[in-house]
Backbone as JSON, one array per atom type, in Angstrom:
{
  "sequence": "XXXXXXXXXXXXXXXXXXXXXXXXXXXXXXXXXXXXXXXXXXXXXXXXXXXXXXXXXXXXXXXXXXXXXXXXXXXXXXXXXXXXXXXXXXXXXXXXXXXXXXXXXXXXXXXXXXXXXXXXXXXXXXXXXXXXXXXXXXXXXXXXXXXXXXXXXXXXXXXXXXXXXXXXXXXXXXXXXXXXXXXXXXXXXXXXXXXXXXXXXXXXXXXXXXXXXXXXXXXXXXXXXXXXXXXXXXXXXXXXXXXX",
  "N": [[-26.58, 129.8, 14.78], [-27.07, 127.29, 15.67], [-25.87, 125.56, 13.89], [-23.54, 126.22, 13.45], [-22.57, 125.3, 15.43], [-23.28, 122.48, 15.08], [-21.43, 121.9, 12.99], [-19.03, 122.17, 13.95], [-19.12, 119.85, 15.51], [-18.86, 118.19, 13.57], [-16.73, 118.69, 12.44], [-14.75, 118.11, 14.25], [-15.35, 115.38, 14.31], [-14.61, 113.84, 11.96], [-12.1, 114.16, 11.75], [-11.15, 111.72, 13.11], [-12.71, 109.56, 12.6], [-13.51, 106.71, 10.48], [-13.38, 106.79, 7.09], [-15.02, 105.13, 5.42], [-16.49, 104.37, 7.37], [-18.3, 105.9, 7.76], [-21.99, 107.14, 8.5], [-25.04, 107.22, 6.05], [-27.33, 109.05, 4.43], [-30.61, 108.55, 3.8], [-32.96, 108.29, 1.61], [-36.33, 107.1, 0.65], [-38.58, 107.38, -1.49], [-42.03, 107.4, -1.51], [-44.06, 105.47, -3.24], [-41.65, 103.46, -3.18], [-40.19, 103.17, -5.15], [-37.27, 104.56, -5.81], [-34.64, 105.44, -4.49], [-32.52, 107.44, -2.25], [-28.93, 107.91, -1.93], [-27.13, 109.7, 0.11], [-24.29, 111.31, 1.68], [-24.16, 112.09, 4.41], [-22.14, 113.55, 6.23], [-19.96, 114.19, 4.41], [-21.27, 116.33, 3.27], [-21.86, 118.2, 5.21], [-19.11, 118.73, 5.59], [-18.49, 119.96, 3.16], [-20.14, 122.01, 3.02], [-19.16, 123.16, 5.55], [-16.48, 124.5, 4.39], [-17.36, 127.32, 3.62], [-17.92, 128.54, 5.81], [-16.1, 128.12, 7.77], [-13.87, 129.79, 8.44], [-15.37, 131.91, 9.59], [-16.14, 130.8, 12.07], [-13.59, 129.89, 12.97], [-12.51, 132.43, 13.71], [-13.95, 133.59, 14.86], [-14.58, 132.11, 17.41], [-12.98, 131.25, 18.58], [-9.58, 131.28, 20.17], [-8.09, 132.81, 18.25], [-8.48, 135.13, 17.18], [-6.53, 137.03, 19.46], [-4.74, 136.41, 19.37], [-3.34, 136.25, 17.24], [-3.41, 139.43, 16.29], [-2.15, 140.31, 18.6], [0.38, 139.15, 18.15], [1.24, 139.96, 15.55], [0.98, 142.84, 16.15], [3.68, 142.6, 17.67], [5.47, 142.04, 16.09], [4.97, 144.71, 14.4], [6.43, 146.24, 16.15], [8.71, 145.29, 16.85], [10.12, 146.6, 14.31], [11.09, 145.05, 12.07], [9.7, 144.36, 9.75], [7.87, 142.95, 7.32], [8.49, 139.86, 8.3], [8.67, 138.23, 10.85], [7.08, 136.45, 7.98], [3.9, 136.85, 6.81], [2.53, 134.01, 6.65], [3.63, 132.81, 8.42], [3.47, 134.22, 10.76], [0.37, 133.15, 10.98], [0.07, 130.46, 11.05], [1.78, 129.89, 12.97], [-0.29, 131.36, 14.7], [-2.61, 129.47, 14.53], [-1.52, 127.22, 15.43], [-1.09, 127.9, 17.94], [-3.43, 128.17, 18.59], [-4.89, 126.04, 18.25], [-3.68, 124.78, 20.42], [-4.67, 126.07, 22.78], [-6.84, 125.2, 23.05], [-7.92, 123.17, 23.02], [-8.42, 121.14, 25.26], [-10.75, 121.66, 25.3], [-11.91, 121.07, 22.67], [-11.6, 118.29, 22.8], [-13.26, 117.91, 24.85], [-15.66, 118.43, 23.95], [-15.69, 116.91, 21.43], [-15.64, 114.13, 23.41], [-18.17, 114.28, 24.82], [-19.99, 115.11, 22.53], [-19.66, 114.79, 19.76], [-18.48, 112.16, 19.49], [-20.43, 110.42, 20.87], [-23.05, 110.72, 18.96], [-21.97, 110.21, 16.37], [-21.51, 107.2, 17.11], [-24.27, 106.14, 17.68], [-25.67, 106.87, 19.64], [-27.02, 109.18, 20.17], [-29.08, 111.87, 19.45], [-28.99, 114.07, 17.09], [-29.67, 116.87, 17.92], [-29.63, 116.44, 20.22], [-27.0, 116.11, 20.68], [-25.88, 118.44, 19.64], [-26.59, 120.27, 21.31], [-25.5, 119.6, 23.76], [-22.72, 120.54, 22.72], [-23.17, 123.05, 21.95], [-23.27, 123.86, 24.64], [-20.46, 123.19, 26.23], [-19.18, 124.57, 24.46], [-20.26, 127.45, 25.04], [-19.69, 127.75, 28.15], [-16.62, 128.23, 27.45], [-16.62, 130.25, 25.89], [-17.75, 132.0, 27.65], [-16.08, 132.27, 29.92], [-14.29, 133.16, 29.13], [-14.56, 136.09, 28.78], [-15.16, 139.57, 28.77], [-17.25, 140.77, 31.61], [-18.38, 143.35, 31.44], [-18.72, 143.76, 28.33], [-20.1, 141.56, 28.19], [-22.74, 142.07, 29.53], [-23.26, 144.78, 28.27], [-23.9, 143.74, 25.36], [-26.17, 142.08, 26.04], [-28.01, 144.03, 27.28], [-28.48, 145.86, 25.3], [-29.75, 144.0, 23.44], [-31.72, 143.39, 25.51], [-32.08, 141.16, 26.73], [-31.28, 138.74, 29.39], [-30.83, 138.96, 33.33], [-28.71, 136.2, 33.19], [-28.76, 132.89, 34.81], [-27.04, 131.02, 34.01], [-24.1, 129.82, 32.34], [-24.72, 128.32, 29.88], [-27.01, 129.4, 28.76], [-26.86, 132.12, 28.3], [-27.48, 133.14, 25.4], [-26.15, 132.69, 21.47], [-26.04, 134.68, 19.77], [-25.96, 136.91, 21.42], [-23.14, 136.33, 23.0], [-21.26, 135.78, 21.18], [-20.76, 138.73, 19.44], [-19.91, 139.83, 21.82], [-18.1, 138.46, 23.27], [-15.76, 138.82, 20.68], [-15.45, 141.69, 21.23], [-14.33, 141.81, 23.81], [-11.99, 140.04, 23.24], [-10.34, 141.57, 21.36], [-9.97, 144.01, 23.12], [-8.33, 142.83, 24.94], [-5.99, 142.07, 23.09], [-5.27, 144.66, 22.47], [-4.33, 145.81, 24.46], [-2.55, 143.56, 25.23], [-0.47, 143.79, 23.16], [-0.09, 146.7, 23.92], [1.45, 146.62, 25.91], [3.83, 145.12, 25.19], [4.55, 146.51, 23.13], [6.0, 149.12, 24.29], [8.67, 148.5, 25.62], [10.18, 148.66, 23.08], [9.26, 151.02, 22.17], [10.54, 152.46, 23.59], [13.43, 151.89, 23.45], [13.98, 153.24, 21.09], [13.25, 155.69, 21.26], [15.56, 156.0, 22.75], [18.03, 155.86, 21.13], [17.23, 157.67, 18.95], [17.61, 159.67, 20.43], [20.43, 159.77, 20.94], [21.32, 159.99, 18.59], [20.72, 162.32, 17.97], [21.92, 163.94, 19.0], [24.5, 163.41, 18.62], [24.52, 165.01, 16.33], [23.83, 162.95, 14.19], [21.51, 163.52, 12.33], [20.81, 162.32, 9.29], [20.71, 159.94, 9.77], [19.16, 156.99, 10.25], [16.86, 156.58, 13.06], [15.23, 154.53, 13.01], [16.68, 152.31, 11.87], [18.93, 151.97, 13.36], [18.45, 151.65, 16.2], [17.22, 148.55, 15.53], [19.5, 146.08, 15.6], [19.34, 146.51, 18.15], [16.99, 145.83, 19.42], [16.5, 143.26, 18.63], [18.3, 142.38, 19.91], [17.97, 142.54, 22.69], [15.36, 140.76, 22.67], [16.09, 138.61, 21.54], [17.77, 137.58, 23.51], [15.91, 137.9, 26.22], [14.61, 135.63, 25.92], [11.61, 135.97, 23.77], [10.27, 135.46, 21.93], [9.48, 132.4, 23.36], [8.66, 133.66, 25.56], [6.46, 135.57, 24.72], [4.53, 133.96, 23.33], [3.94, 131.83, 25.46], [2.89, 133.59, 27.51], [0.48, 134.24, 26.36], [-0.93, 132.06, 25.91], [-1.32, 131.5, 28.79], [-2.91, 133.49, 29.34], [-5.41, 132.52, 29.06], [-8.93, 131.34, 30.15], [-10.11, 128.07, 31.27], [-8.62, 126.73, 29.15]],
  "CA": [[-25.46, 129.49, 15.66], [-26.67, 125.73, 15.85], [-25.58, 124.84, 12.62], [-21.96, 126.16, 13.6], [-21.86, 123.85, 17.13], [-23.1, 121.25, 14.44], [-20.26, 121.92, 11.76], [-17.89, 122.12, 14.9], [-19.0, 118.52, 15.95], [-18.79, 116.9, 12.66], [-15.55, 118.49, 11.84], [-14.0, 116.88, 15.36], [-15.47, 113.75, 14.15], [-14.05, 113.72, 10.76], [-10.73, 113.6, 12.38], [-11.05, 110.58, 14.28], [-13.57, 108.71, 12.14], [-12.23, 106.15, 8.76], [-14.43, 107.37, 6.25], [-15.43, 104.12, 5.03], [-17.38, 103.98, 8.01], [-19.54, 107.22, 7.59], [-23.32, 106.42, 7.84], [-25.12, 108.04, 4.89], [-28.85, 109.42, 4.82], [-30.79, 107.51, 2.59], [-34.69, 108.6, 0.86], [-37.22, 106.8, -0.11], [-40.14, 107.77, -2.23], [-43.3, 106.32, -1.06], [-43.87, 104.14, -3.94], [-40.58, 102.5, -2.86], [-39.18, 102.43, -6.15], [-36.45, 105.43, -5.93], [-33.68, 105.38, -3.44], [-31.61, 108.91, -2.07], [-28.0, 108.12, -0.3], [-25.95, 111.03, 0.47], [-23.06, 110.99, 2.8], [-24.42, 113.29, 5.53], [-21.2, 114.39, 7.21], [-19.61, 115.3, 3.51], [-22.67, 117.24, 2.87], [-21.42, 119.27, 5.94], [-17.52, 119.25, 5.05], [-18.94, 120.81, 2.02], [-20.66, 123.33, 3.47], [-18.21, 124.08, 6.33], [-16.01, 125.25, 3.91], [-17.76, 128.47, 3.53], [-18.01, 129.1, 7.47], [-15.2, 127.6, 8.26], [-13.28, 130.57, 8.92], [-15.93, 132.71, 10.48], [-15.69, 130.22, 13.11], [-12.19, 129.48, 13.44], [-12.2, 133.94, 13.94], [-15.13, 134.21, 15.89], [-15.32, 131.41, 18.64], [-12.02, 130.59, 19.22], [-8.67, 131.85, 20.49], [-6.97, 132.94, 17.03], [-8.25, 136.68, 17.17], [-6.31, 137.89, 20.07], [-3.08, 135.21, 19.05], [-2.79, 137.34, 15.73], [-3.24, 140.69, 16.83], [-0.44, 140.75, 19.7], [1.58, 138.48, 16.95], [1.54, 141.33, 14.22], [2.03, 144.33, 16.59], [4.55, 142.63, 18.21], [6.43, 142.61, 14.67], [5.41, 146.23, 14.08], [7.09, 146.78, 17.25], [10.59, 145.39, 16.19], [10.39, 146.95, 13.33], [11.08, 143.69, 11.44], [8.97, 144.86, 8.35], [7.63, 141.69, 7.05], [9.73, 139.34, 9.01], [8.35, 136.6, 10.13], [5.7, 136.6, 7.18], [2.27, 136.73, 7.03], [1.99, 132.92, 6.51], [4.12, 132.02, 9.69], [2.22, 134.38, 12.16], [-0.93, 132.74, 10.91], [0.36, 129.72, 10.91], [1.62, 129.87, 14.92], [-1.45, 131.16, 15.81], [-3.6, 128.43, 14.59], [-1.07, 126.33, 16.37], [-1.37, 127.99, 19.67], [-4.97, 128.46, 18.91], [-5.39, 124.42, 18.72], [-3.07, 124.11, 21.47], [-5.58, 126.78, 23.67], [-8.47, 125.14, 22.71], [-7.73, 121.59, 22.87], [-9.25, 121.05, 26.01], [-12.12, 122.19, 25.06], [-13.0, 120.21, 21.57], [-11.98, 116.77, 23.01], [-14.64, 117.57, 25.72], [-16.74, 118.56, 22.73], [-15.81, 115.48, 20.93], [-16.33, 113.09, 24.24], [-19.88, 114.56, 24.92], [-21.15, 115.1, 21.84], [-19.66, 114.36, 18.93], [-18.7, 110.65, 19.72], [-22.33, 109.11, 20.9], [-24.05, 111.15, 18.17], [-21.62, 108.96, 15.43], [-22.27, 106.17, 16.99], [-25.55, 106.15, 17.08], [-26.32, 107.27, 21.06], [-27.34, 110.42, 20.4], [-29.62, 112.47, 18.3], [-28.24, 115.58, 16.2], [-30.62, 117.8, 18.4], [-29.3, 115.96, 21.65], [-25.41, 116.53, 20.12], [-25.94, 120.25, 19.39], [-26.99, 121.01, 23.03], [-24.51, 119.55, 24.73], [-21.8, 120.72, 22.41], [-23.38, 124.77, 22.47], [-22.97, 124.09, 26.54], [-18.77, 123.08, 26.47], [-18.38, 125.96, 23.88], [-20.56, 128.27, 25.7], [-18.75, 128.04, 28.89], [-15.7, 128.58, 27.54], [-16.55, 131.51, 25.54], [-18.17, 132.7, 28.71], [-15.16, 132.23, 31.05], [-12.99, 134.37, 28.58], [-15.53, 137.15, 27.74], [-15.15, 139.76, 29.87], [-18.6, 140.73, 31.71], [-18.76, 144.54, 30.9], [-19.19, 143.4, 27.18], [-21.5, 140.61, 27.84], [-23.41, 143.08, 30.4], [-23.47, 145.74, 27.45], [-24.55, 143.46, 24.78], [-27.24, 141.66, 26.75], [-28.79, 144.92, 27.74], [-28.95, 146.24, 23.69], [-30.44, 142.73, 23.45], [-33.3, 143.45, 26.33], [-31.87, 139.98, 27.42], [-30.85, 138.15, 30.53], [-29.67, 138.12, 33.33], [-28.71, 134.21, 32.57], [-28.47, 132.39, 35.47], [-25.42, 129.86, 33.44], [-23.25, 130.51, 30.42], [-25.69, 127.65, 28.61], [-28.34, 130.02, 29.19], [-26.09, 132.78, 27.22], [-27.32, 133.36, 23.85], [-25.01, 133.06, 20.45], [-26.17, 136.31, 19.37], [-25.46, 138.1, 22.46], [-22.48, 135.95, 23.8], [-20.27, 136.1, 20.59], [-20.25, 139.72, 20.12], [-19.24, 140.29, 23.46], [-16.52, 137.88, 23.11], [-14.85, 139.53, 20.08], [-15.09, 142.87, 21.2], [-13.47, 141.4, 24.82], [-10.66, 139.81, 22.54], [-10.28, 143.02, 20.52], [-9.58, 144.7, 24.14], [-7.44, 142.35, 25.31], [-5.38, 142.27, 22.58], [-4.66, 145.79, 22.07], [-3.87, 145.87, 26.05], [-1.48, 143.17, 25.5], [0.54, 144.7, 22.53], [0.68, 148.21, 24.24], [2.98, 146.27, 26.61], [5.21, 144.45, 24.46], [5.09, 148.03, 22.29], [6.89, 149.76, 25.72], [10.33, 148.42, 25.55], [10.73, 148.63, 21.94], [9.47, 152.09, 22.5], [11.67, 153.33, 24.83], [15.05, 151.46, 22.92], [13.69, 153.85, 19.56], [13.52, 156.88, 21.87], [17.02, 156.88, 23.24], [18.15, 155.88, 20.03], [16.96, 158.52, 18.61], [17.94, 160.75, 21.22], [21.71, 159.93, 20.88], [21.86, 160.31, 16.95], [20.3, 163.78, 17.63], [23.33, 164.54, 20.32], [25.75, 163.33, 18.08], [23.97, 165.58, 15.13], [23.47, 162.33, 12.99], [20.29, 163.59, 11.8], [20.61, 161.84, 8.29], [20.69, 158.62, 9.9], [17.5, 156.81, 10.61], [16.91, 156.11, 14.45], [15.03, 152.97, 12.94], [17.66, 151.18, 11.38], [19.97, 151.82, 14.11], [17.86, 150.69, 16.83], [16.98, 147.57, 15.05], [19.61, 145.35, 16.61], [19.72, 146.51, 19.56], [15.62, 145.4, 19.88], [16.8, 142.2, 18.07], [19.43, 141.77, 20.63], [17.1, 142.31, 23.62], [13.94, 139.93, 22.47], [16.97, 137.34, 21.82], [18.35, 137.81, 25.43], [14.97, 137.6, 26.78], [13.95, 134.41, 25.01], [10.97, 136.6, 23.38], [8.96, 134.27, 21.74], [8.66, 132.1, 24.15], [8.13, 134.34, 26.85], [5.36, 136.04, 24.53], [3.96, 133.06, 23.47], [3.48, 131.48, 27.14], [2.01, 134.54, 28.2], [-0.64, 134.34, 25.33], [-1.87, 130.55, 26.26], [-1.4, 131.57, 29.98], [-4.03, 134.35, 29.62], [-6.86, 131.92, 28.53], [-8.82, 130.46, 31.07], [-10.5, 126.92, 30.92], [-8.04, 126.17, 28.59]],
  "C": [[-25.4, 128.01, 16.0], [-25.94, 125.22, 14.99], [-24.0, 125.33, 12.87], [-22.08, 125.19, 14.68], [-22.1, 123.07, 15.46], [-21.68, 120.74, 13.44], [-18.87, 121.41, 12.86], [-18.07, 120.28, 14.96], [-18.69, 118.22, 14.87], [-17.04, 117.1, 11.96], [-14.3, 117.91, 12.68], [-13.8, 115.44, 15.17], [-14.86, 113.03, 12.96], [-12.5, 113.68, 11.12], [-10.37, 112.22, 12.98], [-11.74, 109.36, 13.08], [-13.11, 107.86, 10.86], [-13.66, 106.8, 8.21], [-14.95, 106.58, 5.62], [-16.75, 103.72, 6.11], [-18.42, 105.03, 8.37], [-21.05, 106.35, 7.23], [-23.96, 107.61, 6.66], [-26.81, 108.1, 5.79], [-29.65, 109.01, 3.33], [-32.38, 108.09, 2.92], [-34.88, 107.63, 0.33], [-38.07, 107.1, -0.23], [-41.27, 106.7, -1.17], [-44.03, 105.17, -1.61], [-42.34, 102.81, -3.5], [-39.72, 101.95, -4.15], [-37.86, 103.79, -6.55], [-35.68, 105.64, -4.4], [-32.41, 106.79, -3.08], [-30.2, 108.46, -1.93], [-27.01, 109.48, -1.16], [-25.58, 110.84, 1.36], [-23.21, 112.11, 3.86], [-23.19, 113.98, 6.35], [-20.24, 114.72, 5.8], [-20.32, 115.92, 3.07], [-22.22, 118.38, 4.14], [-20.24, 119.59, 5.99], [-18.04, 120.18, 4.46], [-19.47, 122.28, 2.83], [-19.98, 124.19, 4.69], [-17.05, 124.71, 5.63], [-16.54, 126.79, 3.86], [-18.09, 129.6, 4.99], [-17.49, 128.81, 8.31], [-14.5, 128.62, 9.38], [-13.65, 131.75, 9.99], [-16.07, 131.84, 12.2], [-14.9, 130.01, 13.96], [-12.0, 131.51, 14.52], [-13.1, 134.16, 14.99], [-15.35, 133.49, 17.47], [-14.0, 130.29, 18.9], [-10.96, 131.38, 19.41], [-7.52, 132.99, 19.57], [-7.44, 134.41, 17.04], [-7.17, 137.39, 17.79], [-4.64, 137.63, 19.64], [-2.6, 136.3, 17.82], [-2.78, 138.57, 15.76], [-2.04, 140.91, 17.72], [0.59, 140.05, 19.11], [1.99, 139.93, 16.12], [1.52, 142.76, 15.09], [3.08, 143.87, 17.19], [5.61, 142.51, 17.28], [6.72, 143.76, 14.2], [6.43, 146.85, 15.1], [8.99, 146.04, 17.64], [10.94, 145.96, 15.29], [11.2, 146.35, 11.92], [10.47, 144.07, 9.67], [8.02, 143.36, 8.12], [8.39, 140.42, 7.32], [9.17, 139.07, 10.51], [6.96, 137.7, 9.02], [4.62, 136.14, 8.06], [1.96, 135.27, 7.36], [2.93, 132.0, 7.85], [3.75, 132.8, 10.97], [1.23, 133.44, 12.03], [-0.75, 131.97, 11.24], [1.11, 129.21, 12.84], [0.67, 130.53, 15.19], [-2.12, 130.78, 15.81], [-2.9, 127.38, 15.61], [-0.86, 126.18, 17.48], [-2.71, 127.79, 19.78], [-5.69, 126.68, 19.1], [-4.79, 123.71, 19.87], [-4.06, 124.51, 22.61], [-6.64, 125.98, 23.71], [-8.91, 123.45, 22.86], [-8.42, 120.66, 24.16], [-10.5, 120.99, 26.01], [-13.26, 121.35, 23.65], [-12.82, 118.93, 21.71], [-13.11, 116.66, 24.51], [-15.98, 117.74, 24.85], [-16.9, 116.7, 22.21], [-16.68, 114.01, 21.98], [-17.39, 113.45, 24.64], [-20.77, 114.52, 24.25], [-21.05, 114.25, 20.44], [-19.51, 112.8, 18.65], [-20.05, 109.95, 19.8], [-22.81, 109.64, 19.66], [-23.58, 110.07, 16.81], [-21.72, 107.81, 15.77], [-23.67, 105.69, 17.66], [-26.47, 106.27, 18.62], [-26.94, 108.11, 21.65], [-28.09, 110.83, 19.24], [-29.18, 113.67, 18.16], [-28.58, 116.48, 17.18], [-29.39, 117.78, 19.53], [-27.69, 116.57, 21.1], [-25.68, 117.94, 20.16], [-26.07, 120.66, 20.44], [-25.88, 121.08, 23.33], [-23.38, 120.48, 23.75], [-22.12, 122.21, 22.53], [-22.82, 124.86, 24.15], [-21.58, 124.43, 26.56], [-19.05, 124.72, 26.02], [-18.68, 127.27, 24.33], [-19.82, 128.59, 27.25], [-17.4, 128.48, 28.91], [-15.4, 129.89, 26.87], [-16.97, 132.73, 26.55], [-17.07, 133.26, 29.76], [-14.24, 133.33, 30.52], [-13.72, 135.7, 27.88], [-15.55, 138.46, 29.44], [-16.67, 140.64, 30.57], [-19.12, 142.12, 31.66], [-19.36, 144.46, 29.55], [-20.16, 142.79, 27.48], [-22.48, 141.26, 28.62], [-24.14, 144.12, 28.86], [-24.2, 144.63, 26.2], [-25.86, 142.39, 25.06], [-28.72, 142.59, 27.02], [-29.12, 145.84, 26.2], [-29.81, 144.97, 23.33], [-31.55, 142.49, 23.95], [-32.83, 141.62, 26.57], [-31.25, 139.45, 28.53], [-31.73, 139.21, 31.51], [-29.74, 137.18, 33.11], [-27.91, 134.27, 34.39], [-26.76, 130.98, 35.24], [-24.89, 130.16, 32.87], [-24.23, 129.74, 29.54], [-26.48, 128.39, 28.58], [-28.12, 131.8, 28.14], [-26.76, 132.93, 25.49], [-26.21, 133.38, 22.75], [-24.81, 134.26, 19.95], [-25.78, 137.23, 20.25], [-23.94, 137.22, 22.69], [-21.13, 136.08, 22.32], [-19.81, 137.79, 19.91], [-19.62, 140.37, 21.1], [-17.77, 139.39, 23.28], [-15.44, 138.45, 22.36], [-14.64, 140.83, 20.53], [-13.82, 142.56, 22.59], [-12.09, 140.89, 24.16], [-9.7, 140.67, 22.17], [-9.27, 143.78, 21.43], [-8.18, 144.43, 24.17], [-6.1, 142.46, 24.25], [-3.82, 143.49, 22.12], [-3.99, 146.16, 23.29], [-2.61, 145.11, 26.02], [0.15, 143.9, 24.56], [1.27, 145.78, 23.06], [1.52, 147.72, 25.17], [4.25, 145.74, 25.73], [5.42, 145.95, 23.39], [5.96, 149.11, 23.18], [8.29, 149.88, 25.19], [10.99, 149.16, 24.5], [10.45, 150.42, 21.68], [10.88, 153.14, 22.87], [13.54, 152.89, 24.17], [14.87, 152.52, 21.74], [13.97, 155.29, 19.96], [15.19, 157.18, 22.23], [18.23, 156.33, 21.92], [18.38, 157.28, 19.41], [18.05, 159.51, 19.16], [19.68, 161.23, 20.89], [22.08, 160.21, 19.39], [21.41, 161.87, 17.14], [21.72, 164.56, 18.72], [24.49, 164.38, 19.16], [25.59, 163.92, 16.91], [24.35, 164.79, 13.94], [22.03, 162.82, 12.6], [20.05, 162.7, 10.21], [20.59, 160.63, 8.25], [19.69, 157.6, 10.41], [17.26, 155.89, 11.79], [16.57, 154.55, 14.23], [16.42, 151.67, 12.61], [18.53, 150.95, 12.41], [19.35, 151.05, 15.62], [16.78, 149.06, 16.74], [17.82, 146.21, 15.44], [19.78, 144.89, 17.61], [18.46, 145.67, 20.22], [15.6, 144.07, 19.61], [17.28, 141.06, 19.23], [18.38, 141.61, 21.97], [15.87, 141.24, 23.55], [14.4, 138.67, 21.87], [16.95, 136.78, 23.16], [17.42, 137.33, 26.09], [13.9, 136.41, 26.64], [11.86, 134.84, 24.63], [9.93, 135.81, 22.86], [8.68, 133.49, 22.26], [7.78, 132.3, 25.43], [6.46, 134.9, 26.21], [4.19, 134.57, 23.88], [2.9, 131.58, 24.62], [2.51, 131.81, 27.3], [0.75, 134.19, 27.04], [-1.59, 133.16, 25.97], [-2.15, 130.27, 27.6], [-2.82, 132.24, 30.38], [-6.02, 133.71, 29.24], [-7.2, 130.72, 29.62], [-9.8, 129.33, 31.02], [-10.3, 126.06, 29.93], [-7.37, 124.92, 29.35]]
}
């Protein structure tokens, strides 16, 4: 779990940093006649590729953003509409908007001194587990972290730094998970209830061969217009996160 804070810092810093001015990590033999350099922070690009994503899914805002995104599509009955690649795509962009707080206090604590040269890797990794630990703490809700603490035979923790990765990100996703499905079954209500009397009236007027969906399609259209829908559900999403 260090080696993600670390990936986290260096991929903050790789934003900010020219790349001309990357220090490298340089070997020498003990004879002194063979010389190493490698570019120590693309040596961890490289390798954050492969754990990139378990990151981005696991220890930040984009689980719960995409879940109440895609039922709230099943729940117009939209079909594919928005695509796949423009949910994802707004909820990395809420998810860096949620979170943004959070990795330029990363950046100004840890990842900054450690590039230039005020800090040691060790010293960087602390502090930066602390930010991210508090904020996975603040949004975790404490039945989970209670329950996986106690399968753990660990705590109580007197802080969130004090939190374990192993216990504290389980608990987080399953708390996401919750939340998620809590928020959908509201925005699944309305669209409910417009499908039902829908329905109801094609069965009064013995259309039976006519398919309640299609017909209540712009009426749910027309309502989640009216109600300026995406931004109301969008709000609410970046509203519900706290130490954002």
């Amino acid at each position: 779990m260090r080696f993600f804070v670390l990936i986290l810092l260096v991929l903050l810093a790789a934003t900010t940093a020219d790349a001309q001015g990357l220090p490298a990590l340089s070997l020498t033999s003990s004879e002194g006649g063979t010389t190493y350099s490698l570019t120590f922070q693309i040596l961890i690009l490289m390798t954050a590729l492969t754990v990139l994503p378990s990151i981005v899914l696991g220890m930040t805002a984009f689980t719960r953003i995409i879940i109440v995104l895609s039922i709230l599509r099943q729940a117009l009955g939209t079909q594919q509409t928005p695509p796949n690649q423009v949910l994802i795509a707004m909820a990395l962009f809420l998810t860096f908007f949620v979170m943004q707080p959070t990795l330029t206090e990363i950046y100004d604590t840890a990842a900054n001194p450690y590039l230039s040269g005020q800090m040691t890797p060790e010293v960087a990794i602390e502090k930066g587990s602390v930010v991210i630990k508090r904020w996975l703490v603040e949004n975790t809700r404490q039945n989970d972290l209670l329950m996986f603490s106690e399968m753990a035979a660990s705590g109580p923790y007197a802080a969130p730094e004090e939190v374990p990765f192993p216990v504290l990100l389980p608990a987080f996703m399953t708390s996401e998970l919750k939340t998620a499905f809590q928020i959908g079954f509201l925005l699944f209500l309305p669209f409910l209830v417009i499908d039902m009397v829908i329905a109801s009236i094609l069965m009064a007027l013995g259309m039976m061969m006519l398919s309640p969906m299609l017909v209540s399609l712009p009426f749910k259209l027309l309502l989640f217009v009216l109600v300026d829908g995406w931004a109301l559900t969008v709000g609410s999403l970046a509203a519900t996160y706290a130490g954002g």
